[in-house]
Amino acid sequence: MRYIANKFKVMKIPGFLLAGTLMLLFHAQANAQQFSPVEVPYIEVSGVAEREVIPNRLYTTIVLLERYDGRDKIDIATQETKLRKGLIALGIPDTQLYLADVDADFLKVKWNNKDVLTQKSYTLLVHDAGTLAKVFALLDELEIKNAFLSKVDHSAMDSLRREVRIDAIRAAKEKAAYLLQAIDAQLGPPLIVREQEMYYGYQRNVMLMESVTIGMDKREDELPELQFEKIRLENSVFVRFAIATTE
């Protein structure tokens, strides 16, 4: 027991070493207080902006099917030729009609050991409702019954989305400014900017008519009345602004 007690004797720390250690601890604590983040007063707001635009890119899906007129077979090639000529007569460039599927995955059946093409799908692009009405009248005249409006878009959609985002963050800044003005405070720089959501949509059934599929009971000189819902863009932005301090 005496041996153990001698082995674990308490060491005496010199006074100058103890004083130096205490000074280092003091300076470390002072530096930590000096560089610790100071709580900045702030205000949090959300800005919302929206815009509606009339679509100028109208996509119609047209499906050609082989059919019989009495005993006469009307193949797809004949229908396609008449369709292209009719569209050109309406002033629609031939380049705006293209195959709906790049791979051209057509439906074929075997008939007397020959492949017979029975169906072919196209996409037609026009830029206004009046032209689209003429297209549907042409399809009715050509007895092409399977056609429908598949998509609407706008040619400047990317720039429109950017403008709506800018409007949203400006709305957030304006809101924060007048809220602080009510309490005689000034708006400081932004601390956090976070986009919350971007909405882009339209009603899918944008053609207000009896049916999107061509009807055969209309008069040849009767054009379907078309109206389009506007595309609605909406954006929401969250922003945290510092409250400016007066010295």
PDB file of C-alpha atoms in Angstrom:
ATOM      1  CA  MET A   1       0.000   0.000   0.000  1.00  0.00           C
ATOM      2  CA  ARG A   2       2.849   2.386   0.736  1.00  0.00           C
ATOM      3  CA  TYR A   3       4.368   1.604  -2.644  1.00  0.00           C
ATOM      4  CA  ILE A   4       1.117   2.483  -4.418  1.00  0.00           C
ATOM      5  CA  ALA A   5       0.739   5.730  -2.501  1.00  0.00           C
ATOM      6  CA  ASN A   6       4.260   6.811  -3.431  1.00  0.00           C
ATOM      7  CA  LYS A   7       3.712   5.906  -7.070  1.00  0.00           C
ATOM      8  CA  PHE A   8       0.632   8.140  -7.440  1.00  0.00           C
ATOM      9  CA  LYS A   9       1.907  11.255  -5.756  1.00  0.00           C
ATOM     10  CA  VAL A  10       0.169  14.460  -6.789  1.00  0.00           C
ATOM     11  CA  MET A  11       2.427  16.607  -8.922  1.00  0.00           C
ATOM     12  CA  LYS A  12       2.802  20.214  -7.953  1.00  0.00           C
ATOM     13  CA  ILE A  13       2.187  22.688 -10.812  1.00  0.00           C
ATOM     14  CA  PRO A  14       4.492  25.699 -10.782  1.00  0.00           C
ATOM     15  CA  GLY A  15       2.731  29.003 -10.261  1.00  0.00           C
ATOM     16  CA  PHE A  16       3.937  30.622 -13.502  1.00  0.00           C
ATOM     17  CA  LEU A  17       2.602  27.644 -15.544  1.00  0.00           C
ATOM     18  CA  LEU A  18      -0.796  27.810 -13.857  1.00  0.00           C
ATOM     19  CA  ALA A  19      -1.048  31.545 -14.475  1.00  0.00           C
ATOM     20  CA  GLY A  20      -0.164  31.105 -18.151  1.00  0.00           C
ATOM     21  CA  THR A  21      -2.802  28.420 -18.586  1.00  0.00           C
ATOM     22  CA  LEU A  22      -5.465  30.627 -17.039  1.00  0.00           C
ATOM     23  CA  MET A  23      -4.527  33.504 -19.338  1.00  0.00           C
ATOM     24  CA  LEU A  24      -4.803  31.281 -22.416  1.00  0.00           C
ATOM     25  CA  LEU A  25      -8.249  30.109 -21.348  1.00  0.00           C
ATOM     26  CA  PHE A  26      -9.347  33.706 -20.793  1.00  0.00           C
ATOM     27  CA  HIS A  27      -8.186  34.829 -24.237  1.00  0.00           C
ATOM     28  CA  ALA A  28      -9.821  31.820 -25.914  1.00  0.00           C
ATOM     29  CA  GLN A  29     -13.133  32.627 -24.266  1.00  0.00           C
ATOM     30  CA  ALA A  30     -12.853  36.292 -25.254  1.00  0.00           C
ATOM     31  CA  ASN A  31     -12.127  35.361 -28.884  1.00  0.00           C
ATOM     32  CA  ALA A  32     -15.055  32.951 -28.972  1.00  0.00           C
ATOM     33  CA  GLN A  33     -17.376  35.711 -27.786  1.00  0.00           C
ATOM     34  CA  GLN A  34     -15.894  38.140 -30.301  1.00  0.00           C
ATOM     35  CA  PHE A  35     -16.457  35.860 -33.341  1.00  0.00           C
ATOM     36  CA  SER A  36     -19.750  34.275 -32.297  1.00  0.00           C
ATOM     37  CA  PRO A  37     -22.551  35.059 -34.778  1.00  0.00           C
ATOM     38  CA  VAL A  38     -24.749  37.943 -33.801  1.00  0.00           C
ATOM     39  CA  GLU A  39     -28.475  37.401 -34.177  1.00  0.00           C
ATOM     40  CA  VAL A  40     -29.692  39.583 -37.042  1.00  0.00           C
ATOM     41  CA  PRO A  41     -33.313  40.743 -36.920  1.00  0.00           C
ATOM     42  CA  TYR A  42     -35.194  39.616 -39.995  1.00  0.00           C
ATOM     43  CA  ILE A  43     -38.563  39.357 -41.660  1.00  0.00           C
ATOM     44  CA  GLU A  44     -39.823  36.380 -43.698  1.00  0.00           C
ATOM     45  CA  VAL A  45     -42.306  36.787 -46.538  1.00  0.00           C
ATOM     46  CA  SER A  46     -43.603  34.903 -49.567  1.00  0.00           C
ATOM     47  CA  GLY A  47     -44.081  36.510 -52.962  1.00  0.00           C
ATOM     48  CA  VAL A  48     -46.542  35.150 -55.515  1.00  0.00           C
ATOM     49  CA  ALA A  49     -46.870  36.056 -59.188  1.00  0.00           C
ATOM     50  CA  GLU A  50     -48.983  34.651 -61.982  1.00  0.00           C
ATOM     51  CA  ARG A  51     -49.569  35.248 -65.663  1.00  0.00           C
ATOM     52  CA  GLU A  52     -51.921  33.928 -68.306  1.00  0.00           C
ATOM     53  CA  VAL A  53     -50.972  33.596 -71.967  1.00  0.00           C
ATOM     54  CA  ILE A  54     -52.843  32.451 -75.035  1.00  0.00           C
ATOM     55  CA  PRO A  55     -51.188  29.322 -76.488  1.00  0.00           C
ATOM     56  CA  ASN A  56     -49.649  29.745 -79.931  1.00  0.00           C
ATOM     57  CA  ARG A  57     -48.482  26.163 -80.482  1.00  0.00           C
ATOM     58  CA  LEU A  58     -51.440  23.817 -80.960  1.00  0.00           C
ATOM     59  CA  TYR A  59     -50.643  20.145 -81.538  1.00  0.00           C
ATOM     60  CA  THR A  60     -53.233  17.859 -83.116  1.00  0.00           C
ATOM     61  CA  THR A  61     -52.863  14.101 -83.341  1.00  0.00           C
ATOM     62  CA  ILE A  62     -54.251  12.655 -86.562  1.00  0.00           C
ATOM     63  CA  VAL A  63     -54.634   8.906 -87.061  1.00  0.00           C
ATOM     64  CA  LEU A  64     -55.160   7.530 -90.557  1.00  0.00           C
ATOM     65  CA  LEU A  65     -56.851   4.150 -90.899  1.00  0.00           C
ATOM     66  CA  GLU A  66     -57.303   2.028 -93.983  1.00  0.00           C
ATOM     67  CA  ARG A  67     -60.963   1.839 -94.908  1.00  0.00           C
ATOM     68  CA  TYR A  68     -63.304   0.719 -97.658  1.00  0.00           C
ATOM     69  CA  ASP A  69     -65.649   2.832 -99.748  1.00  0.00           C
ATOM     70  CA  GLY A  70     -67.932   0.119-100.973  1.00  0.00           C
ATOM     71  CA  ARG A  71     -65.587  -2.410-102.529  1.00  0.00           C
ATOM     72  CA  ASP A  72     -62.863   0.146-103.110  1.00  0.00           C
ATOM     73  CA  LYS A  73     -60.055   0.130-100.588  1.00  0.00           C
ATOM     74  CA  ILE A  74     -58.713   3.552 -99.555  1.00  0.00           C
ATOM     75  CA  ASP A  75     -55.200   2.985 -98.320  1.00  0.00           C
ATOM     76  CA  ILE A  76     -53.208   5.208 -96.015  1.00  0.00           C
ATOM     77  CA  ALA A  77     -50.900   6.520 -98.747  1.00  0.00           C
ATOM     78  CA  THR A  78     -53.893   7.917-100.660  1.00  0.00           C
ATOM     79  CA  GLN A  79     -55.307   9.544 -97.525  1.00  0.00           C
ATOM     80  CA  GLU A  80     -51.927  11.017 -96.621  1.00  0.00           C
ATOM     81  CA  THR A  81     -51.518  12.571-100.058  1.00  0.00           C
ATOM     82  CA  LYS A  82     -54.944  14.198 -99.883  1.00  0.00           C
ATOM     83  CA  LEU A  83     -54.261  15.401 -96.342  1.00  0.00           C
ATOM     84  CA  ARG A  84     -50.952  17.012 -97.264  1.00  0.00           C
ATOM     85  CA  LYS A  85     -52.432  18.722-100.326  1.00  0.00           C
ATOM     86  CA  GLY A  86     -55.341  19.996 -98.264  1.00  0.00           C
ATOM     87  CA  LEU A  87     -53.059  21.402 -95.558  1.00  0.00           C
ATOM     88  CA  ILE A  88     -50.874  23.163 -98.131  1.00  0.00           C
ATOM     89  CA  ALA A  89     -54.035  24.691 -99.625  1.00  0.00           C
ATOM     90  CA  LEU A  90     -54.813  26.094 -96.167  1.00  0.00           C
ATOM     91  CA  GLY A  91     -51.384  27.718 -96.049  1.00  0.00           C
ATOM     92  CA  ILE A  92     -49.919  25.213 -93.577  1.00  0.00           C
ATOM     93  CA  PRO A  93     -46.313  24.233 -94.449  1.00  0.00           C
ATOM     94  CA  ASP A  94     -45.785  20.554 -95.098  1.00  0.00           C
ATOM     95  CA  THR A  95     -43.051  20.540 -92.438  1.00  0.00           C
ATOM     96  CA  GLN A  96     -45.644  21.081 -89.700  1.00  0.00           C
ATOM     97  CA  LEU A  97     -47.087  17.615 -90.285  1.00  0.00           C
ATOM     98  CA  TYR A  98     -44.824  14.846 -89.086  1.00  0.00           C
ATOM     99  CA  LEU A  99     -45.016  11.304 -87.784  1.00  0.00           C
ATOM    100  CA  ALA A 100     -46.146  11.121 -84.165  1.00  0.00           C
ATOM    101  CA  ASP A 101     -43.515   8.476 -83.401  1.00  0.00           C
ATOM    102  CA  VAL A 102     -39.967   8.879 -84.687  1.00  0.00           C
ATOM    103  CA  ASP A 103     -39.593   5.118 -84.768  1.00  0.00           C
ATOM    104  CA  ALA A 104     -42.720   4.823 -86.944  1.00  0.00           C
ATOM    105  CA  ASP A 105     -43.998   1.814 -85.044  1.00  0.00           C
ATOM    106  CA  PHE A 106     -46.975   1.133 -87.294  1.00  0.00           C
ATOM    107  CA  LEU A 107     -49.658  -1.460 -86.893  1.00  0.00           C
ATOM    108  CA  LYS A 108     -49.363  -4.210 -89.528  1.00  0.00           C
ATOM    109  CA  VAL A 109     -51.338  -7.333 -90.294  1.00  0.00           C
ATOM    110  CA  LYS A 110     -50.625 -10.344 -92.526  1.00  0.00           C
ATOM    111  CA  TRP A 111     -52.739 -10.609 -95.667  1.00  0.00           C
ATOM    112  CA  ASN A 112     -51.827 -13.156 -98.336  1.00  0.00           C
ATOM    113  CA  ASN A 113     -48.278 -13.279 -96.965  1.00  0.00           C
ATOM    114  CA  LYS A 114     -47.915  -9.491 -97.364  1.00  0.00           C
ATOM    115  CA  ASP A 115     -47.533  -6.823 -94.717  1.00  0.00           C
ATOM    116  CA  VAL A 116     -50.465  -4.432 -94.926  1.00  0.00           C
ATOM    117  CA  LEU A 117     -50.194  -1.075 -93.158  1.00  0.00           C
ATOM    118  CA  THR A 118     -53.490  -0.401 -91.363  1.00  0.00           C
ATOM    119  CA  GLN A 119     -52.769   2.604 -89.133  1.00  0.00           C
ATOM    120  CA  LYS A 120     -50.470   5.618 -89.112  1.00  0.00           C
ATOM    121  CA  SER A 121     -50.321   8.495 -86.632  1.00  0.00           C
ATOM    122  CA  TYR A 122     -49.240  12.083 -87.286  1.00  0.00           C
ATOM    123  CA  THR A 123     -48.807  15.258 -85.295  1.00  0.00           C
ATOM    124  CA  LEU A 124     -49.852  18.560 -86.832  1.00  0.00           C
ATOM    125  CA  LEU A 125     -48.672  21.930 -85.492  1.00  0.00           C
ATOM    126  CA  VAL A 126     -50.698  25.110 -86.027  1.00  0.00           C
ATOM    127  CA  HIS A 127     -50.473  28.467 -84.298  1.00  0.00           C
ATOM    128  CA  ASP A 128     -54.013  29.776 -83.846  1.00  0.00           C
ATOM    129  CA  ALA A 129     -57.570  28.624 -83.266  1.00  0.00           C
ATOM    130  CA  GLY A 130     -58.834  29.859 -86.622  1.00  0.00           C
ATOM    131  CA  THR A 131     -56.379  27.697 -88.541  1.00  0.00           C
ATOM    132  CA  LEU A 132     -57.172  24.733 -86.331  1.00  0.00           C
ATOM    133  CA  ALA A 133     -60.869  25.127 -87.094  1.00  0.00           C
ATOM    134  CA  LYS A 134     -60.083  24.969 -90.810  1.00  0.00           C
ATOM    135  CA  VAL A 135     -57.980  21.842 -90.230  1.00  0.00           C
ATOM    136  CA  PHE A 136     -60.863  20.060 -88.536  1.00  0.00           C
ATOM    137  CA  ALA A 137     -63.167  21.073 -91.376  1.00  0.00           C
ATOM    138  CA  LEU A 138     -60.659  19.568 -93.821  1.00  0.00           C
ATOM    139  CA  LEU A 139     -60.449  16.348 -91.827  1.00  0.00           C
ATOM    140  CA  ASP A 140     -64.230  16.158 -91.839  1.00  0.00           C
ATOM    141  CA  GLU A 141     -64.242  16.600 -95.614  1.00  0.00           C
ATOM    142  CA  LEU A 142     -61.627  13.860 -96.053  1.00  0.00           C
ATOM    143  CA  GLU A 143     -63.591  11.561 -93.719  1.00  0.00           C
ATOM    144  CA  ILE A 144     -60.671  11.299 -91.302  1.00  0.00           C
ATOM    145  CA  LYS A 145     -62.550  10.577 -88.121  1.00  0.00           C
ATOM    146  CA  ASN A 146     -59.793  10.024 -85.580  1.00  0.00           C
ATOM    147  CA  ALA A 147     -58.195  13.362 -84.649  1.00  0.00           C
ATOM    148  CA  PHE A 148     -57.864  15.271 -81.404  1.00  0.00           C
ATOM    149  CA  LEU A 149     -56.010  18.181 -79.881  1.00  0.00           C
ATOM    150  CA  SER A 150     -53.238  16.583 -77.834  1.00  0.00           C
ATOM    151  CA  LYS A 151     -51.185  19.495 -76.511  1.00  0.00           C
ATOM    152  CA  VAL A 152     -50.989  23.279 -76.291  1.00  0.00           C
ATOM    153  CA  ASP A 153     -47.884  25.341 -75.596  1.00  0.00           C
ATOM    154  CA  HIS A 154     -46.308  28.752 -76.110  1.00  0.00           C
ATOM    155  CA  SER A 155     -43.196  29.470 -78.160  1.00  0.00           C
ATOM    156  CA  ALA A 156     -41.773  31.818 -75.483  1.00  0.00           C
ATOM    157  CA  MET A 157     -42.494  29.584 -72.503  1.00  0.00           C
ATOM    158  CA  ASP A 158     -38.952  29.669 -71.078  1.00  0.00           C
ATOM    159  CA  SER A 159     -38.775  33.464 -71.008  1.00  0.00           C
ATOM    160  CA  LEU A 160     -42.312  33.679 -69.606  1.00  0.00           C
ATOM    161  CA  ARG A 161     -41.392  31.387 -66.728  1.00  0.00           C
ATOM    162  CA  ARG A 162     -38.333  33.498 -65.997  1.00  0.00           C
ATOM    163  CA  GLU A 163     -40.399  36.693 -65.960  1.00  0.00           C
ATOM    164  CA  VAL A 164     -42.934  35.175 -63.558  1.00  0.00           C
ATOM    165  CA  ARG A 165     -40.108  34.149 -61.191  1.00  0.00           C
ATOM    166  CA  ILE A 166     -38.752  37.703 -61.232  1.00  0.00           C
ATOM    167  CA  ASP A 167     -42.222  39.112 -60.580  1.00  0.00           C
ATOM    168  CA  ALA A 168     -42.614  36.768 -57.591  1.00  0.00           C
ATOM    169  CA  ILE A 169     -39.398  37.850 -55.888  1.00  0.00           C
ATOM    170  CA  ARG A 170     -40.234  41.507 -56.546  1.00  0.00           C
ATOM    171  CA  ALA A 171     -43.613  40.935 -54.927  1.00  0.00           C
ATOM    172  CA  ALA A 172     -41.869  39.469 -51.870  1.00  0.00           C
ATOM    173  CA  LYS A 173     -39.591  42.511 -51.592  1.00  0.00           C
ATOM    174  CA  GLU A 174     -42.509  44.915 -51.927  1.00  0.00           C
ATOM    175  CA  LYS A 175     -44.490  43.070 -49.253  1.00  0.00           C
ATOM    176  CA  ALA A 176     -41.589  43.062 -46.793  1.00  0.00           C
ATOM    177  CA  ALA A 177     -40.953  46.781 -47.392  1.00  0.00           C
ATOM    178  CA  TYR A 178     -44.482  47.955 -46.635  1.00  0.00           C
ATOM    179  CA  LEU A 179     -44.806  45.670 -43.615  1.00  0.00           C
ATOM    180  CA  LEU A 180     -41.630  47.132 -42.116  1.00  0.00           C
ATOM    181  CA  GLN A 181     -42.726  50.633 -43.012  1.00  0.00           C
ATOM    182  CA  ALA A 182     -45.735  50.146 -40.759  1.00  0.00           C
ATOM    183  CA  ILE A 183     -43.383  49.808 -37.773  1.00  0.00           C
ATOM    184  CA  ASP A 184     -40.915  52.482 -38.912  1.00  0.00           C
ATOM    185  CA  ALA A 185     -38.245  49.950 -39.892  1.00  0.00           C
ATOM    186  CA  GLN A 186     -36.116  49.706 -42.996  1.00  0.00           C
ATOM    187  CA  LEU A 187     -35.598  46.729 -45.274  1.00  0.00           C
ATOM    188  CA  GLY A 188     -32.123  45.190 -45.289  1.00  0.00           C
ATOM    189  CA  PRO A 189     -30.442  42.781 -47.725  1.00  0.00           C
ATOM    190  CA  PRO A 190     -31.906  39.326 -48.447  1.00  0.00           C
ATOM    191  CA  LEU A 191     -30.565  36.503 -46.285  1.00  0.00           C
ATOM    192  CA  ILE A 192     -32.393  33.523 -47.824  1.00  0.00           C
ATOM    193  CA  VAL A 193     -34.137  33.160 -51.183  1.00  0.00           C
ATOM    194  CA  ARG A 194     -35.953  29.904 -51.888  1.00  0.00           C
ATOM    195  CA  GLU A 195     -38.301  29.098 -54.746  1.00  0.00           C
ATOM    196  CA  GLN A 196     -41.285  27.220 -53.371  1.00  0.00           C
ATOM    197  CA  GLU A 197     -43.168  26.080 -56.453  1.00  0.00           C
ATOM    198  CA  MET A 198     -43.756  26.725 -60.112  1.00  0.00           C
ATOM    199  CA  TYR A 199     -47.195  25.932 -61.510  1.00  0.00           C
ATOM    200  CA  TYR A 200     -47.783  25.505 -65.225  1.00  0.00           C
ATOM    201  CA  GLY A 201     -51.086  24.232 -66.437  1.00  0.00           C
ATOM    202  CA  TYR A 202     -54.178  24.501 -68.553  1.00  0.00           C
ATOM    203  CA  GLN A 203     -57.466  22.697 -68.882  1.00  0.00           C
ATOM    204  CA  ARG A 204     -56.919  19.545 -70.903  1.00  0.00           C
ATOM    205  CA  ASN A 205     -60.250  19.820 -72.724  1.00  0.00           C
ATOM    206  CA  VAL A 206     -59.373  23.137 -74.283  1.00  0.00           C
ATOM    207  CA  MET A 207     -61.684  22.807 -77.282  1.00  0.00           C
ATOM    208  CA  LEU A 208     -65.266  23.644 -76.392  1.00  0.00           C
ATOM    209  CA  MET A 209     -67.132  21.615 -78.985  1.00  0.00           C
ATOM    210  CA  GLU A 210     -69.346  18.572 -79.055  1.00  0.00           C
ATOM    211  CA  SER A 211     -66.430  16.177 -79.358  1.00  0.00           C
ATOM    212  CA  VAL A 212     -62.739  16.307 -80.087  1.00  0.00           C
ATOM    213  CA  THR A 213     -63.226  13.440 -82.515  1.00  0.00           C
ATOM    214  CA  ILE A 214     -64.454  14.564 -85.892  1.00  0.00           C
ATOM    215  CA  GLY A 215     -68.200  14.183 -86.360  1.00  0.00           C
ATOM    216  CA  MET A 216     -69.638  13.314 -89.747  1.00  0.00           C
ATOM    217  CA  ASP A 217     -73.034  14.963 -89.183  1.00  0.00           C
ATOM    218  CA  LYS A 218     -71.800  18.560 -89.570  1.00  0.00           C
ATOM    219  CA  ARG A 219     -72.384  20.597 -92.698  1.00  0.00           C
ATOM    220  CA  GLU A 220     -69.319  20.992 -94.887  1.00  0.00           C
ATOM    221  CA  ASP A 221     -69.431  24.777 -94.569  1.00  0.00           C
ATOM    222  CA  GLU A 222     -69.876  24.718 -90.793  1.00  0.00           C
ATOM    223  CA  LEU A 223     -66.696  25.312 -88.793  1.00  0.00           C
ATOM    224  CA  PRO A 224     -66.594  24.184 -85.162  1.00  0.00           C
ATOM    225  CA  GLU A 225     -66.463  27.027 -82.694  1.00  0.00           C
ATOM    226  CA  LEU A 226     -63.142  26.831 -80.857  1.00  0.00           C
ATOM    227  CA  GLN A 227     -62.147  28.608 -77.694  1.00  0.00           C
ATOM    228  CA  PHE A 228     -58.955  28.037 -75.780  1.00  0.00           C
ATOM    229  CA  GLU A 229     -58.193  28.301 -72.115  1.00  0.00           C
ATOM    230  CA  LYS A 230     -55.159  30.441 -71.421  1.00  0.00           C
ATOM    231  CA  ILE A 231     -52.036  28.780 -70.090  1.00  0.00           C
ATOM    232  CA  ARG A 232     -51.584  29.853 -66.478  1.00  0.00           C
ATOM    233  CA  LEU A 233     -48.124  30.310 -64.970  1.00  0.00           C
ATOM    234  CA  GLU A 234     -47.774  30.783 -61.212  1.00  0.00           C
ATOM    235  CA  ASN A 235     -44.667  31.030 -59.043  1.00  0.00           C
ATOM    236  CA  SER A 236     -44.107  31.390 -55.289  1.00  0.00           C
ATOM    237  CA  VAL A 237     -40.845  32.513 -53.652  1.00  0.00           C
ATOM    238  CA  PHE A 238     -39.856  32.529 -49.970  1.00  0.00           C
ATOM    239  CA  VAL A 239     -37.445  35.289 -48.924  1.00  0.00           C
ATOM    240  CA  ARG A 240     -35.888  36.206 -45.575  1.00  0.00           C
ATOM    241  CA  PHE A 241     -34.807  39.848 -45.422  1.00  0.00           C
ATOM    242  CA  ALA A 242     -32.644  41.420 -42.775  1.00  0.00           C
ATOM    243  CA  ILE A 243     -34.122  44.387 -40.927  1.00  0.00           C
ATOM    244  CA  ALA A 244     -31.762  47.323 -41.276  1.00  0.00           C
ATOM    245  CA  THR A 245     -30.447  48.636 -37.972  1.00  0.00           C
ATOM    246  CA  THR A 246     -29.937  52.344 -37.380  1.00  0.00           C
ATOM    247  CA  GLU A 247     -26.798  53.363 -35.552  1.00  0.00           C
TER     248      GLU A 247
END
